[in-house]
């Protein structure tokens, strides 16, 4: 990740200035660099995971979700190589075939530990707030302890220096399965990371469709998650994505047009009293 070189230079210059203001600005640049490293992995992975499947937005949580759902090696170090010659043999290749092939390295991904990255992000972020006083004798000041901040900046710089050696970010390997969403978008997922009953959201941020993953003997089905009611005017059945209801705010009427007669129907959350059966 060569772009990190300019971040490293900017942070080093601010650190060299040494004033409380410039050190705090260096801390902000450190935090932005960590976020960009983690979110860059997410951008690459967006072919295989939707924004709605990322449940937590802290950099380390994003990377951990990607490790669990897209590519277990998304934060690992490896070198990607391709064979020098096209494969001429037909059928499956043996281990010996691979061993006699000549490979040319294309680039290297430099990995990192998401937990360590998360800790650094938290530590450096704490210098971007005024500390809340715990007792009356605590002083309230804009800037944190300069020596402690320099120590953290150095830790981030070492990590950035290491990561800047990488020349590519991969989105992983492995068998994929795909289906077409109701909105027309092709959804791809890695088979190894799918589980029975798992909810897969559409990759388009504008689309509310979601699907439940069902494993059959030979293939994987994706069942559209919907809710239904009958049109108040013509009584035709109206089906709509479940997320439309899940994401609906209280006291808001959501319009849903009828596909048959065109009348606009509305849905709204309503409280219901229930009586619990005593056991
Ligand atoms: Zn869609
Ligand atoms: Zn109707």
Coordinates of C-alpha atoms and ligand atoms in Angstrom, one line a residue:
X1 CA 0.0 0.0 0.0
X2 CA 2.2 2.7 -1.3
X3 CA -0.3 5.5 -0.5
X4 CA 0.7 4.9 3.1
X5 CA 4.1 6.5 2.4
X6 CA 2.5 10.0 2.2
X7 CA 0.5 9.4 5.4
X8 CA 3.8 8.3 7.2
X9 CA 5.5 11.4 6.0
X10 CA 2.7 13.7 7.1
X11 CA 2.5 12.1 10.5
X12 CA 6.3 12.1 11.0
X13 CA 6.5 15.8 10.1
X14 CA 3.7 16.7 12.6
X15 CA 5.4 14.6 15.2
X16 CA 8.7 16.4 14.6
X17 CA 7.0 19.8 15.2
X18 CA 6.3 18.6 18.7
X19 CA 3.7 21.1 19.9
X20 CA 0.6 19.8 21.7
X21 CA -1.5 21.0 18.7
X22 CA 0.7 19.3 16.0
X23 CA 0.9 16.0 18.0
X24 CA -2.9 16.0 18.3
X25 CA -3.2 16.6 14.6
X26 CA -0.7 13.7 14.0
X27 CA -3.0 11.5 16.2
X28 CA -6.0 12.4 13.9
X29 CA -3.9 11.5 10.8
X30 CA -3.0 8.2 12.5
X31 CA -6.6 7.4 13.2
X32 CA -7.6 8.2 9.6
X33 CA -4.8 6.0 8.2
X34 CA -6.0 3.0 10.3
X35 CA -9.6 3.5 9.2
X36 CA -8.5 3.7 5.6
X37 CA -6.5 0.5 5.9
X38 CA -9.4 -1.4 7.3
X39 CA -12.1 0.1 5.1
X40 CA -10.0 -0.5 2.0
X41 CA -10.3 -4.2 2.8
X42 CA -14.1 -3.7 3.0
X43 CA -14.2 -1.9 -0.4
X44 CA -12.5 -4.9 -2.1
X45 CA -14.8 -7.3 -0.3
X46 CA -18.0 -5.5 -1.3
X47 CA -18.4 -7.9 -4.3
X48 CA -19.2 -10.5 -1.6
X49 CA -20.8 -8.7 1.3
X50 CA -23.4 -6.0 1.6
X51 CA -23.3 -2.9 3.7
X52 CA -26.2 -4.3 5.7
X53 CA -24.2 -7.4 6.6
X54 CA -21.6 -5.3 8.4
X55 CA -23.2 -4.9 11.8
X56 CA -20.5 -2.9 13.6
X57 CA -18.5 -0.1 12.1
X58 CA -15.3 0.1 14.2
X59 CA -12.3 -0.7 12.0
X60 CA -11.4 -3.9 13.8
X61 CA -15.1 -5.2 13.8
X62 CA -15.3 -4.5 10.0
X63 CA -12.2 -6.6 9.4
X64 CA -13.3 -9.4 11.7
X65 CA -16.7 -9.6 9.9
X66 CA -14.8 -9.8 6.6
X67 CA -12.6 -12.6 8.0
X68 CA -15.7 -14.6 9.1
X69 CA -17.8 -14.0 6.0
X70 CA -15.6 -13.2 3.0
X71 CA -12.0 -14.3 3.3
X72 CA -10.3 -15.8 6.3
X73 CA -7.0 -14.4 4.9
X74 CA -8.2 -10.8 4.3
X75 CA -5.8 -9.6 7.0
X76 CA -3.1 -12.2 6.4
X77 CA 0.3 -11.9 4.6
X78 CA 0.8 -13.8 1.4
X79 CA 2.4 -13.5 -2.0
X80 CA 0.2 -14.0 -5.1
X81 CA 1.9 -15.7 -8.0
X82 CA 0.8 -17.0 -11.5
X83 CA 2.2 -19.7 -13.6
X84 CA 4.6 -18.5 -16.3
X85 CA 3.1 -20.7 -19.0
X86 CA -0.5 -21.5 -19.8
X87 CA -1.6 -25.0 -18.5
X88 CA -1.5 -27.4 -21.5
X89 CA -2.5 -30.6 -19.7
X90 CA -6.1 -31.6 -19.7
X91 CA -7.9 -32.8 -16.6
X92 CA -6.9 -32.5 -12.9
X93 CA -3.3 -31.4 -12.1
X94 CA -1.3 -33.4 -9.6
X95 CA 0.9 -32.0 -6.8
X96 CA 4.0 -32.9 -9.0
X97 CA 2.5 -30.9 -11.9
X98 CA 2.3 -27.8 -9.7
X99 CA 5.8 -28.4 -8.3
X100 CA 7.4 -28.5 -11.8
X101 CA 5.6 -25.3 -12.9
X102 CA 7.4 -22.0 -12.8
X103 CA 5.6 -19.2 -11.0
X104 CA 6.0 -15.4 -11.3
X105 CA 5.1 -13.3 -8.2
X106 CA 2.4 -10.7 -9.0
X107 CA 2.4 -8.9 -5.6
X108 CA 2.2 -9.3 -1.9
X109 CA -0.5 -8.6 0.6
X110 CA 0.9 -7.5 4.0
X111 CA -1.4 -8.6 6.8
X112 CA -2.1 -7.2 10.3
X113 CA -3.8 -8.3 13.5
X114 CA -7.3 -6.7 13.6
X115 CA -7.2 -6.9 17.5
X116 CA -3.9 -5.0 17.7
X117 CA -5.1 -2.5 15.1
X118 CA -8.3 -2.0 17.1
X119 CA -6.3 -1.3 20.3
X120 CA -4.1 1.2 18.5
X121 CA -7.2 2.9 17.0
X122 CA -8.8 3.2 20.5
X123 CA -5.6 4.4 22.1
X124 CA -4.9 7.1 19.5
X125 CA -8.6 8.2 19.5
X126 CA -8.5 8.8 23.2
X127 CA -6.2 11.8 22.5
X128 CA -8.8 13.4 20.2
X129 CA -11.2 14.1 23.1
X130 CA -10.9 16.3 26.2
X131 CA -10.6 13.9 29.1
X132 CA -13.7 13.8 31.4
X133 CA -12.7 14.8 34.9
X134 CA -13.3 12.0 37.4
X135 CA -12.6 14.1 40.6
X136 CA -12.6 17.8 41.4
X137 CA -8.8 18.0 41.5
X138 CA -8.5 16.7 37.8
X139 CA -7.5 19.4 35.4
X140 CA -9.6 19.9 32.2
X141 CA -7.2 20.5 29.3
X142 CA -7.6 20.2 25.5
X143 CA -4.4 18.2 24.9
X144 CA -3.3 14.8 26.3
X145 CA 0.1 14.0 27.8
X146 CA 2.6 14.7 25.0
X147 CA 5.0 11.9 26.0
X148 CA 2.2 9.3 26.0
X149 CA 0.9 10.5 22.7
X150 CA 4.4 10.4 21.0
X151 CA 4.7 6.8 22.2
X152 CA 1.4 5.8 20.6
X153 CA 2.2 7.8 17.4
X154 CA 5.5 5.8 17.1
X155 CA 3.5 2.5 17.5
X156 CA 1.2 3.5 14.7
X157 CA 4.1 4.7 12.5
X158 CA 5.8 1.3 12.9
X159 CA 2.6 -0.5 11.8
X160 CA 2.1 1.8 8.8
X161 CA 5.7 1.4 7.8
X162 CA 5.2 -2.4 7.8
X163 CA 1.9 -2.3 5.9
X164 CA 3.3 0.1 3.3
X165 CA 5.5 -2.8 2.0
X166 CA 2.3 -4.5 0.6
X167 CA 1.6 -4.1 -3.2
X168 CA -1.8 -5.6 -3.4
X169 CA -5.0 -6.4 -1.4
X170 CA -6.7 -9.6 -2.4
X171 CA -10.4 -10.5 -1.9
X172 CA -9.6 -14.2 -1.4
X173 CA -10.1 -17.4 -3.2
X174 CA -12.6 -20.3 -3.1
X175 CA -15.8 -21.5 -4.6
X176 CA -18.6 -18.9 -5.0
X177 CA -22.3 -19.2 -5.4
X178 CA -24.5 -16.6 -7.1
X179 CA -28.1 -15.7 -7.6
X180 CA -30.0 -12.7 -9.0
X181 CA -31.8 -10.4 -6.5
X182 CA -35.3 -9.2 -7.2
X183 CA -33.8 -5.8 -8.1
X184 CA -31.7 -7.4 -10.9
X185 CA -28.3 -7.3 -9.2
X186 CA -26.2 -10.5 -9.2
X187 CA -25.2 -11.5 -5.7
X188 CA -22.1 -13.5 -5.1
X189 CA -21.0 -15.2 -1.9
X190 CA -18.2 -17.5 -0.9
X191 CA -19.7 -21.0 -0.2
X192 CA -17.3 -21.7 2.6
X193 CA -18.6 -18.8 4.6
X194 CA -22.3 -19.5 4.3
X195 CA -24.4 -21.3 6.9
X196 CA -27.8 -22.8 7.0
X197 CA -30.4 -20.1 7.8
X198 CA -27.9 -17.3 7.3
X199 CA -29.4 -14.0 6.1
X200 CA -27.8 -12.5 3.0
X201 CA -28.6 -8.9 2.2
X202 CA -28.6 -7.5 -1.3
X203 CA -25.3 -5.7 -2.2
X204 CA -27.1 -2.6 -3.5
X205 CA -27.4 0.0 -0.7
X206 CA -30.7 1.1 -2.2
X207 CA -32.3 -2.4 -2.2
X208 CA -34.1 -3.7 0.8
X209 CA -34.2 -7.4 -0.3
X210 CA -32.7 -10.1 1.9
X211 CA -32.5 -13.8 1.5
X212 CA -32.3 -16.9 3.8
X213 CA -29.7 -19.4 2.9
X214 CA -31.0 -23.0 2.7
X215 CA -28.6 -25.9 2.0
X216 CA -30.0 -28.7 -0.2
X217 CA -28.2 -32.0 -1.0
X218 CA -26.7 -30.6 -4.2
X219 CA -27.0 -26.8 -4.1
X220 CA -27.8 -23.8 -2.0
X221 CA -31.2 -22.0 -2.2
X222 CA -31.7 -18.4 -1.4
X223 CA -35.3 -17.8 -0.2
X224 CA -36.5 -14.2 -0.4
X225 CA -37.5 -12.8 3.0
X226 CA -40.9 -11.2 2.5
X227 CA -44.1 -10.2 4.3
X228 CA -47.6 -10.1 2.8
X229 CA -51.0 -8.6 3.2
X230 CA -54.1 -8.2 0.9
X231 CA -54.8 -4.9 -0.9
X232 CA -57.6 -3.0 0.9
X233 CA -59.2 -2.2 -2.4
X234 CA -59.0 -5.2 -4.7
X235 CA -57.8 -7.8 -2.1
X236 CA -54.9 -9.0 -4.3
X237 CA -52.0 -10.3 -2.3
X238 CA -49.2 -7.8 -1.9
X239 CA -45.7 -9.1 -1.1
X240 CA -43.0 -6.8 0.1
X241 CA -39.4 -7.2 1.4
X242 CA -39.3 -7.9 5.1
X243 CA -36.7 -5.2 5.6
X244 CA -39.2 -2.6 4.7
X245 CA -41.1 -3.4 7.9
X246 CA -38.0 -4.1 10.0
X247 CA -36.5 -0.7 9.1
X248 CA -39.8 1.2 9.4
X249 CA -39.8 3.9 12.1
X250 CA -42.6 4.0 14.7
X251 CA -45.5 6.2 13.9
X252 CA -44.6 6.3 10.2
X253 CA -46.9 5.0 7.5
X254 CA -45.0 3.3 4.7
X255 CA -46.7 3.4 1.2
X256 CA -46.9 0.2 -0.7
X257 CA -48.7 0.3 -4.1
X258 CA -50.8 -2.6 -5.2
X259 CA -49.4 -4.4 -8.2
X260 CA -52.9 -5.2 -9.6
X261 CA -55.1 -2.1 -9.0
X262 CA -52.5 0.5 -8.4
X263 CA -54.1 1.8 -5.1
X264 CA -51.5 2.9 -2.5
X265 CA -51.7 0.7 0.7
X266 CA -49.9 1.7 3.9
X267 CA -48.2 -0.3 6.7
X268 CA -47.4 1.0 10.2
X269 CA -46.2 -0.5 13.5
X270 CA -48.9 -1.1 16.1
X271 CA -48.6 -2.3 19.7
X272 CA -50.5 -5.4 20.6
X273 CA -51.5 -6.5 24.0
X274 CA -50.7 -10.2 24.7
X275 CA -51.6 -12.5 27.6
X276 CA -48.9 -14.8 28.7
X277 CA -50.0 -18.4 29.4
X278 CA -49.0 -19.5 32.9
X279 CA -47.2 -22.8 32.8
Ligands
LIG1 ZN1 -31.4 -6.1 -4.7
LIG2 ZN1 -55.3 -3.7 -5.3

